[in-house]
Amino acid sequence: MSAVLYDVPGPRAKARNRILNVVVIVGLLAVVGWVVYRLNESGQFAERRWIQFTYSSIQQELWGGLLNTLKAAGLAAVLALLFGAVFAAARISDHWWFRAPATFVVELFRAIPLLILMFFFYYGSLQFDLGLTPFWAVVFGLTLYNGSVLAEVFRAGIAAVPKGQREAAYATGLRKNQVVRLILLPQAITSMLPAIVSQLVVLLKDTALGFIITYAELLYVAKQMGGRLQYGFPYIPTYIVVAIIYIGLCSLLSVVARYLEGRSRRQRRTRGTPPPSAAEAATSVEAPL
Amino acid sequence: MLSVLTDNWELFVDGFWTTLRLFVIAAVLSLALGTLLAGFRVSPVPAMRAIGTGYVNVVRNTPLTLVFAFLVFGAPKMQISLPTFFWSAVVALTLYTSAFVCEIVRSGINTISPGQAEAARSVGMTFIQVLGIVVLPQAFRAIVPPLTSVMIALLKNTTIAAGFSVAEAGAIPAVMAERGQNQMATLVWITIGFLILIIPLVFLQRWAERRTAVA
């Protein structure tokens, strides 16, 4: 589409675009230069502020934070997928007394801010002495929120399988359970995979909220490291390092999502039947937090 | 249960008022910045496209909490400080939300039939006119539902400011803990408050979905 927004550039437009290109690049360099100048001026590149990253104990500290992040994200991902599967199944049930409560739960947990969900477990544990560590508050919060979003993704994926598939399956005498399990799910899962992986990126990013309820994940460790006087409060260097780690991790997952999307698109083309992209339908269900 | 709310009424009102202000200011700013970035991403100038793509890819893969932390703890160290934590929160929310707005606006541009842009071009409109007069107004109609989802996410994300010294609704539990109040009741009231704010947005989304479905 973007190609039809403007004509194939002629000589004058080409020249104009080239000038604009240079202007934009100069502008960008000016902004980057200003930031670097500011960083340099305030001594952020001083060796004192970076030297700690060469110490193995500091590296271990970072590594520990990263492991805590991955631990919470991994466990929450598994639980959220389970939660999503169960509630998606309940939401497509034929019995209203099964469907209605599931719908209520899913809609409720999608509407509550994730941090407030975590607070429920964090403060609830303090008040009722449940002995839940911040780790569990993070994991349960992430599970409930992302599980609800995933339930919607699953449901949208199943709904997006062409109707004929379902009708044909019923016509051959399969029962609802079999239709969903044998016909709809296998097709839905292929088309949903990209959306599921993008939701897992969201989940991974949201572990950083654990910082607020004192769970010692990567960002929390970074705050501790940034506050050290003997290295001149190296907040900026540590945040740069941590940002690179987060962006690297999430980009990796995003690349997987894009690969899966491309693969399912290719398969569709060879099969010659273009079912509506459930991935697109599902990603629009919920905006990422 | 009710006394938790009535005894601390001014705390709840102040908190939600700050939440609402954060939300409205960040929403307006991120809509503007996001649309501008989307314009960058479809522009004929390669450098602009690269800036748009780079921004979206980096910001979408960064936790919002990290953006907050950088602005609140990091930026003052390089002698860039915003007047108050409130404005740091506005900037963090805007920078983060713009990336998502940009992606949605861009996908909206893609849904407009090419004939529209071609017709606009054939009457001699420039790129900016094609985009501003013909394509974007139609695109916005189609993207109201996903845009509302992003706005709901933004509203919920305002709670993160609680971790960074902004006294919005998400910061109420900490104050209530000091006052020795019942935390569960406090959280239930905050949840209800957010539901009251979010439900109109959900209805707007449903309504827009129905309208665009007919059109």
Coordinates of C-alpha atoms in Angstrom, one line a residue:
Chain A
M1 CA 0.0 0.0 0.0
S2 CA 2.7 2.4 1.0
A3 CA 4.0 2.2 -2.6
V4 CA 0.8 3.7 -4.0
L5 CA 0.9 6.7 -1.7
Y6 CA 3.3 8.4 -4.0
D7 CA 4.3 8.2 -7.6
V8 CA 7.5 6.5 -8.8
P9 CA 9.8 9.5 -8.3
G10 CA 10.9 11.4 -11.4
P11 CA 14.1 13.3 -11.6
R12 CA 12.9 16.3 -9.5
A13 CA 11.2 14.1 -6.9
K14 CA 14.4 12.0 -6.7
A15 CA 16.5 15.0 -6.1
R16 CA 14.0 16.3 -3.5
N17 CA 13.9 12.9 -1.7
R18 CA 17.7 12.8 -1.7
I19 CA 17.9 16.2 -0.1
L20 CA 15.2 15.3 2.4
N21 CA 17.1 12.1 3.2
V22 CA 20.3 14.0 3.9
V23 CA 18.4 16.6 6.0
V24 CA 16.8 13.8 8.1
I25 CA 20.1 12.0 8.5
V26 CA 21.7 15.2 9.6
G27 CA 18.9 15.8 12.0
L28 CA 19.1 12.3 13.5
L29 CA 22.9 12.7 13.8
A30 CA 22.4 16.0 15.6
V31 CA 20.0 14.4 18.1
V32 CA 22.3 11.4 18.7
G33 CA 25.2 13.7 18.9
W34 CA 23.5 15.9 21.5
V35 CA 22.6 12.8 23.6
V36 CA 26.2 11.5 23.4
Y37 CA 27.5 15.0 24.2
R38 CA 25.2 15.2 27.2
L39 CA 26.3 11.7 28.3
N40 CA 29.9 12.6 27.9
E41 CA 29.6 16.0 29.5
S42 CA 28.0 14.4 32.6
G43 CA 30.8 11.9 32.6
Q44 CA 28.8 8.8 31.8
F45 CA 31.6 7.4 29.7
A46 CA 34.1 7.7 32.5
E47 CA 35.9 4.4 33.2
R48 CA 34.8 4.5 36.8
R49 CA 31.2 4.1 35.8
W50 CA 31.8 1.2 33.5
I51 CA 34.5 -0.7 35.3
Q52 CA 32.1 -2.7 37.5
F53 CA 30.9 -4.7 34.4
T54 CA 34.3 -6.3 34.1
Y55 CA 34.1 -7.8 37.6
S56 CA 32.8 -11.3 37.7
S57 CA 30.8 -10.8 40.9
I58 CA 28.9 -8.0 39.2
Q59 CA 28.4 -10.1 36.1
Q60 CA 27.1 -12.9 38.3
E61 CA 24.7 -10.4 39.9
L62 CA 23.3 -9.4 36.5
W63 CA 23.1 -13.1 35.5
G64 CA 21.2 -13.8 38.7
G65 CA 18.7 -11.1 37.9
L66 CA 18.3 -12.4 34.4
L67 CA 17.8 -15.9 35.7
N68 CA 15.1 -14.6 38.1
T69 CA 13.4 -12.8 35.2
L70 CA 13.5 -15.9 33.0
K71 CA 12.3 -18.1 35.9
A72 CA 9.3 -16.0 36.5
A73 CA 8.6 -15.6 32.8
G74 CA 9.0 -19.3 32.1
L75 CA 6.7 -20.5 34.9
A76 CA 4.1 -17.8 34.2
A77 CA 4.2 -18.7 30.5
V78 CA 3.4 -22.4 31.2
L79 CA 0.7 -21.5 33.7
A80 CA -0.8 -18.8 31.4
L81 CA -1.0 -21.2 28.5
L82 CA -2.8 -23.7 30.7
F83 CA -5.1 -21.1 32.1
G84 CA -5.9 -19.8 28.6
A85 CA -6.6 -23.3 27.3
V86 CA -9.0 -24.1 30.2
F87 CA -10.9 -20.8 29.9
A88 CA -11.0 -20.9 26.2
A89 CA -12.6 -24.3 26.4
A90 CA -15.1 -23.1 28.9
R91 CA -15.9 -20.0 26.8
I92 CA -16.9 -22.1 23.8
S93 CA -18.9 -24.5 25.9
D94 CA -22.6 -25.1 25.0
H95 CA -23.7 -24.8 28.6
W96 CA -24.3 -21.2 29.7
W97 CA -23.5 -21.9 33.3
F98 CA -20.0 -22.9 32.2
R99 CA -19.6 -20.2 29.6
A100 CA -20.9 -17.2 31.6
P101 CA -18.5 -17.4 34.6
A102 CA -15.6 -18.1 32.3
T103 CA -16.4 -15.0 30.3
F104 CA -16.7 -13.0 33.4
V105 CA -13.4 -14.1 34.8
V106 CA -11.6 -13.5 31.4
E107 CA -13.1 -10.1 31.0
L108 CA -12.3 -9.1 34.6
F109 CA -8.7 -10.1 34.6
R110 CA -8.1 -8.4 31.3
A111 CA -9.5 -5.1 32.7
I112 CA -7.5 -5.0 36.0
P113 CA -4.1 -3.4 35.6
L114 CA -1.4 -6.0 35.9
L115 CA 0.3 -4.2 38.8
I116 CA -2.9 -4.2 40.8
L117 CA -3.3 -7.9 40.2
M118 CA 0.3 -8.4 41.6
F119 CA -0.6 -6.1 44.5
F120 CA -3.5 -8.4 45.3
F121 CA -1.1 -11.4 45.8
Y122 CA 1.6 -9.3 47.4
Y123 CA -0.5 -7.4 50.0
G124 CA -2.9 -10.3 50.3
S125 CA -0.1 -12.5 51.3
L126 CA 1.1 -10.0 53.9
Q127 CA -2.4 -9.5 55.3
F128 CA -3.5 -13.1 55.5
D129 CA 0.0 -14.5 56.1
L130 CA -0.1 -16.8 53.1
G131 CA 3.7 -16.9 52.8
L132 CA 3.7 -16.0 49.1
T133 CA 7.0 -14.5 48.1
P134 CA 7.1 -11.6 45.6
F135 CA 8.1 -14.3 43.0
W136 CA 4.7 -15.9 43.3
A137 CA 2.9 -12.5 43.2
V138 CA 4.7 -11.8 39.9
V139 CA 4.0 -15.3 38.5
F140 CA 0.3 -15.4 39.6
G141 CA -0.3 -11.8 38.3
L142 CA 1.3 -12.6 35.0
T143 CA -0.6 -15.9 34.7
L144 CA -4.0 -14.4 35.4
Y145 CA -3.6 -11.4 33.0
N146 CA -1.8 -13.2 30.1
G147 CA -3.9 -16.3 30.6
S148 CA -7.0 -14.3 30.0
V149 CA -5.6 -12.7 26.9
L150 CA -4.5 -16.1 25.6
A151 CA -7.9 -17.5 26.3
E152 CA -9.2 -14.8 23.9
V153 CA -6.5 -15.6 21.4
F154 CA -7.4 -19.3 21.5
R155 CA -11.1 -18.6 21.1
A156 CA -10.5 -16.2 18.2
G157 CA -8.3 -18.7 16.6
I158 CA -10.9 -21.4 16.8
A159 CA -13.6 -19.1 15.6
A160 CA -11.5 -18.1 12.6
V161 CA -11.4 -21.6 11.2
P162 CA -13.7 -21.6 8.2
K163 CA -17.2 -22.7 9.1
G164 CA -17.3 -25.4 6.5
Q165 CA -14.6 -27.4 8.4
R166 CA -16.9 -27.6 11.4
E167 CA -20.0 -28.4 9.4
A168 CA -18.2 -31.1 7.5
A169 CA -16.9 -32.6 10.7
Y170 CA -20.4 -32.6 12.3
A171 CA -21.8 -34.1 9.1
T172 CA -19.5 -37.1 9.4
G173 CA -21.0 -37.7 12.9
L174 CA -18.2 -36.4 15.1
R175 CA -19.2 -35.1 18.5
K176 CA -18.4 -31.5 19.6
N177 CA -15.4 -32.7 21.7
Q178 CA -14.0 -34.5 18.7
V179 CA -14.7 -31.7 16.3
V180 CA -12.8 -29.2 18.5
R181 CA -10.0 -31.6 19.3
L182 CA -9.4 -33.3 15.9
I183 CA -10.5 -30.6 13.4
L184 CA -10.5 -27.1 14.8
L185 CA -7.6 -27.1 17.2
P186 CA -4.9 -28.4 14.9
Q187 CA -5.8 -25.7 12.3
A188 CA -6.3 -23.0 14.9
I189 CA -3.0 -23.7 16.6
T190 CA -1.0 -23.2 13.4
S191 CA -2.6 -19.8 12.7
M192 CA -2.4 -18.7 16.3
L193 CA 1.2 -19.5 17.0
P194 CA 2.5 -16.0 16.0
A195 CA -0.1 -14.3 18.2
I196 CA 0.8 -16.7 21.1
V197 CA 4.5 -16.0 20.8
S198 CA 3.9 -12.2 20.7
Q199 CA 1.9 -12.5 23.9
L200 CA 4.9 -14.3 25.4
V201 CA 7.0 -11.3 24.5
V202 CA 4.5 -9.1 26.4
L203 CA 4.7 -11.6 29.3
L204 CA 8.5 -11.5 29.4
K205 CA 8.5 -7.7 29.3
D206 CA 6.0 -7.5 32.1
T207 CA 8.2 -9.4 34.5
A208 CA 9.9 -6.0 34.9
L209 CA 6.9 -5.0 37.0
G210 CA 8.3 -7.3 39.7
F211 CA 10.7 -4.4 40.3
I212 CA 7.9 -2.5 42.0
I213 CA 7.0 -5.3 44.4
T214 CA 10.7 -6.0 45.2
Y215 CA 11.1 -9.2 43.3
A216 CA 14.9 -9.4 42.5
E217 CA 14.6 -9.6 38.7
L218 CA 16.9 -7.9 36.2
L219 CA 15.6 -4.4 36.5
Y220 CA 15.7 -4.6 40.3
V221 CA 19.3 -5.7 40.2
A222 CA 20.0 -2.9 37.8
K223 CA 18.6 -0.3 40.2
Q224 CA 20.8 -1.7 43.0
M225 CA 23.8 -1.6 40.8
G226 CA 23.1 1.9 39.5
G227 CA 22.9 3.2 43.1
R228 CA 26.4 2.4 44.1
L229 CA 28.4 5.4 45.2
Q230 CA 31.9 3.9 44.7
Y231 CA 31.2 3.7 41.0
G232 CA 29.7 7.2 40.8
F233 CA 26.0 6.1 40.7
P234 CA 26.3 4.4 37.3
Y235 CA 22.5 4.5 36.6
I236 CA 22.9 5.2 32.9
P237 CA 25.5 2.6 32.1
T238 CA 23.6 -0.1 33.9
Y239 CA 20.3 0.8 32.3
I240 CA 22.0 0.7 28.9
V241 CA 23.3 -2.8 29.6
V242 CA 20.0 -4.0 30.9
A243 CA 18.1 -2.4 28.0
I244 CA 20.4 -4.3 25.6
I245 CA 19.6 -7.5 27.4
Y246 CA 15.8 -7.0 27.4
I247 CA 15.7 -5.8 23.8
G248 CA 17.9 -8.7 22.7
L249 CA 15.7 -11.3 24.5
C250 CA 12.4 -9.8 23.2
S251 CA 13.7 -9.3 19.7
L252 CA 14.7 -13.0 19.6
L253 CA 11.2 -14.0 20.5
S254 CA 9.7 -11.5 18.0
V255 CA 11.9 -13.0 15.3
V256 CA 10.5 -16.4 16.2
A257 CA 7.0 -14.9 15.9
R258 CA 7.7 -13.4 12.5
Y259 CA 9.2 -16.6 11.3
L260 CA 6.2 -18.6 12.4
E261 CA 3.9 -16.1 10.7
G262 CA 5.9 -16.3 7.4
R263 CA 5.8 -20.0 7.6
S264 CA 2.1 -20.3 8.1
R265 CA 1.5 -17.8 5.3
R266 CA 3.7 -19.9 2.9
Q267 CA 1.9 -23.0 3.8
R268 CA -1.4 -21.4 3.2
R269 CA -0.3 -20.3 -0.3
T270 CA 0.8 -23.8 -1.3
R271 CA -2.4 -25.3 0.0
G272 CA -4.4 -22.8 -2.1
T273 CA -7.0 -22.2 0.6
P274 CA -6.6 -18.8 2.3
P275 CA -8.4 -19.1 5.7
P276 CA -8.7 -15.6 7.4
S277 CA -5.6 -14.9 9.4
A278 CA -6.5 -15.8 12.9
A279 CA -3.2 -14.4 14.0
E280 CA -4.2 -10.9 12.8
A281 CA -7.7 -11.3 14.2
A282 CA -6.3 -12.5 17.5
T283 CA -3.6 -9.9 17.9
S284 CA -6.2 -7.2 17.6
V285 CA -8.1 -8.7 20.5
E286 CA -5.9 -7.1 23.1
A287 CA -3.3 -4.4 22.9
P288 CA 0.0 -5.3 24.5
L289 CA 0.6 -3.9 27.9
Chain B
M1 CA -15.4 -2.4 53.4
L2 CA -17.2 0.8 52.6
S3 CA -15.5 2.7 55.4
V4 CA -12.1 2.1 53.8
L5 CA -13.4 4.1 50.9
T6 CA -15.3 6.8 52.8
D7 CA -12.6 7.3 55.4
N8 CA -9.9 7.9 52.8
W9 CA -12.1 9.5 50.2
E10 CA -9.7 12.4 49.4
L11 CA -6.8 9.9 48.8
F12 CA -8.9 7.9 46.3
V13 CA -10.1 11.1 44.6
D14 CA -6.6 12.5 44.3
G15 CA -5.2 9.2 43.1
F16 CA -7.8 8.7 40.4
W17 CA -7.7 12.3 39.4
T18 CA -3.9 12.0 38.8
T19 CA -4.5 8.8 36.9
L20 CA -7.0 10.5 34.7
R21 CA -4.7 13.4 34.0
L22 CA -1.8 11.1 33.2
F23 CA -4.1 9.1 30.9
V24 CA -5.6 12.0 28.9
I25 CA -2.3 13.9 28.4
A26 CA -0.3 10.8 27.4
A27 CA -3.2 9.6 25.1
V28 CA -3.3 12.9 23.2
L29 CA 0.5 13.1 22.9
S30 CA 1.0 9.5 21.9
L31 CA -1.8 9.7 19.3
A32 CA 0.0 12.6 17.7
L33 CA 3.5 11.1 17.9
G34 CA 2.3 7.7 16.8
T35 CA 0.6 9.1 13.7
L36 CA 3.6 11.1 12.9
L37 CA 5.8 8.0 13.2
A38 CA 3.3 6.1 11.0
G39 CA 3.7 8.9 8.4
F40 CA 7.5 8.4 8.6
R41 CA 7.1 4.7 8.0
V42 CA 5.2 5.1 4.8
S43 CA 7.1 8.1 3.5
P44 CA 9.2 8.1 0.3
V45 CA 12.3 9.1 2.2
P46 CA 14.4 6.0 3.2
A47 CA 15.9 7.7 6.2
M48 CA 12.5 8.6 7.6
R49 CA 11.3 5.0 7.1
A50 CA 14.4 3.7 8.9
I51 CA 13.8 6.0 11.9
G52 CA 10.2 4.9 12.1
T53 CA 11.0 1.2 11.9
G54 CA 13.9 1.4 14.3
Y55 CA 11.9 3.3 16.9
V56 CA 9.0 0.8 16.8
N57 CA 11.3 -2.2 17.0
V58 CA 13.3 -0.9 19.9
V59 CA 10.5 0.5 22.0
R60 CA 8.2 -2.4 21.5
N61 CA 10.8 -4.7 22.9
T62 CA 11.6 -2.6 25.9
P63 CA 9.7 -3.0 29.2
L64 CA 7.7 0.1 30.1
T65 CA 9.1 -0.2 33.6
L66 CA 12.6 0.2 32.1
V67 CA 11.6 3.4 30.2
F68 CA 10.2 4.8 33.5
A69 CA 13.4 3.8 35.4
F70 CA 15.6 5.4 32.8
L71 CA 13.7 8.7 32.8
V72 CA 13.3 8.9 36.6
F73 CA 16.7 7.6 37.8
G74 CA 18.9 7.8 34.7
A75 CA 18.0 11.1 33.0
P76 CA 18.8 13.4 36.0
K77 CA 22.3 11.9 36.0
M78 CA 22.9 13.4 32.6
Q79 CA 21.4 16.7 33.7
I80 CA 18.2 16.2 31.8
S81 CA 15.4 16.4 34.3
L82 CA 11.8 17.0 33.8
P83 CA 10.0 19.4 36.2
T84 CA 8.2 16.7 38.2
F85 CA 7.8 12.9 38.3
F86 CA 4.4 13.4 36.9
W87 CA 5.9 14.8 33.6
S88 CA 8.5 12.0 33.6
A89 CA 5.6 9.6 33.7
V90 CA 3.8 11.4 30.9
V91 CA 6.9 11.2 28.7
A92 CA 7.5 7.5 29.5
L93 CA 3.9 6.6 28.7
T94 CA 3.9 8.7 25.5
L95 CA 7.2 7.3 24.2
Y96 CA 6.0 3.7 24.9
T97 CA 2.4 4.0 23.6
S98 CA 3.4 5.9 20.4
A99 CA 5.1 2.7 19.1
F100 CA 1.9 0.8 19.4
V101 CA -0.2 3.6 18.0
C102 CA 2.2 3.8 15.0
E103 CA 1.8 0.2 14.2
I104 CA -2.0 0.4 14.3
V105 CA -2.1 3.5 12.2
R106 CA 0.2 1.9 9.7
S107 CA -2.0 -1.2 9.5
G108 CA -5.0 1.1 9.1
I109 CA -3.3 2.8 6.1
N110 CA -2.8 -0.6 4.6
T111 CA -6.5 -1.4 4.8
I112 CA -7.5 1.5 2.6
S113 CA -8.1 0.4 -1.0
P114 CA -5.2 1.5 -3.3
G115 CA -7.7 3.1 -5.6
Q116 CA -8.3 5.8 -3.1
A117 CA -4.7 6.8 -3.0
E118 CA -4.3 6.4 -6.7
A119 CA -7.3 8.7 -7.4
A120 CA -5.9 11.3 -5.0
R121 CA -2.6 11.1 -6.7
S122 CA -4.2 11.4 -10.2
V123 CA -5.8 14.8 -9.2
G124 CA -2.3 16.0 -8.4
M125 CA -2.1 15.7 -4.7
T126 CA 1.3 15.5 -3.0
F127 CA 2.3 12.7 -0.6
I128 CA 1.3 14.8 2.4
Q129 CA -2.1 15.7 0.9
V130 CA -2.8 12.1 -0.1
L131 CA -2.1 11.0 3.4
G132 CA -3.7 13.8 5.3
I133 CA -6.8 14.5 3.2
V134 CA -7.7 11.1 1.8
V135 CA -6.0 8.1 3.4
L136 CA -5.6 8.9 7.1
P137 CA -9.3 10.1 7.7
Q138 CA -10.5 6.8 6.3
A139 CA -7.9 4.8 8.1
F140 CA -8.8 6.3 11.4
R141 CA -12.4 5.1 11.1
A142 CA -11.2 1.6 10.6
I143 CA -8.7 1.6 13.5
V144 CA -10.9 2.9 16.3
P145 CA -11.3 -0.5 17.8
P146 CA -7.6 -1.5 18.1
L147 CA -6.8 2.0 19.0
T148 CA -9.2 1.8 21.9
S149 CA -7.4 -1.4 23.0
V150 CA -4.2 0.5 23.1
M151 CA -5.8 3.3 25.1
I152 CA -7.1 0.8 27.6
A153 CA -3.6 -0.6 27.9
L154 CA -2.3 2.9 28.4
L155 CA -4.9 3.6 31.1
K156 CA -3.8 0.4 32.9
N157 CA -0.1 1.2 32.4
T158 CA -0.5 4.5 34.3
T159 CA -0.4 2.4 37.5
I160 CA 3.3 1.7 36.8
A161 CA 3.9 5.4 37.7
A162 CA 3.2 4.3 41.3
G163 CA 6.6 2.6 41.4
F164 CA 8.2 6.0 40.5
S165 CA 6.8 8.4 43.1
V166 CA 3.7 9.6 41.2
A167 CA 0.7 9.6 43.5
E168 CA -1.8 8.1 41.1
A169 CA -4.3 5.3 41.8
G170 CA -1.7 2.6 41.8
A171 CA 0.1 4.4 44.6
I172 CA -2.9 4.2 46.9
P173 CA -2.1 0.7 48.4
A174 CA 1.3 1.9 49.7
V175 CA -0.3 4.9 51.5
M176 CA -3.1 2.7 52.8
A177 CA -0.5 0.2 54.1
E178 CA 1.0 3.0 56.1
R179 CA -2.3 4.0 57.5
G180 CA -2.9 0.3 58.5
Q181 CA -6.0 0.0 56.4
N182 CA -7.4 -3.2 55.0
Q183 CA -5.4 -3.8 51.9
M184 CA -7.8 -6.2 50.2
A185 CA -10.6 -3.7 50.5
T186 CA -8.4 -1.0 49.2
L187 CA -7.4 -3.1 46.2
V188 CA -11.0 -4.0 45.5
W189 CA -12.0 -0.3 45.5
I190 CA -9.1 0.5 43.1
T191 CA -10.2 -2.3 40.8
I192 CA -13.8 -0.9 40.8
G193 CA -12.4 2.5 40.1
F194 CA -10.5 1.2 37.1
L195 CA -13.5 -0.8 35.8
I196 CA -15.5 2.4 36.0
L197 CA -12.9 4.2 33.8
I198 CA -12.4 1.3 31.4
I199 CA -16.0 0.2 30.8
P200 CA -16.9 3.3 28.7
L201 CA -13.9 2.7 26.6
V202 CA -15.0 -0.9 26.0
F203 CA -18.4 0.3 25.0
L204 CA -16.9 2.8 22.6
Q205 CA -14.8 0.0 21.1
R206 CA -17.9 -2.3 20.6
W207 CA -19.9 0.6 19.1
A208 CA -17.0 1.5 16.7
E209 CA -16.7 -2.2 15.7
R210 CA -20.4 -2.3 14.9
R211 CA -20.2 0.9 12.9
T212 CA -17.2 -0.1 10.8
A213 CA -18.8 -3.6 10.3
V214 CA -21.8 -2.0 8.6
A215 CA -19.7 0.5 6.5

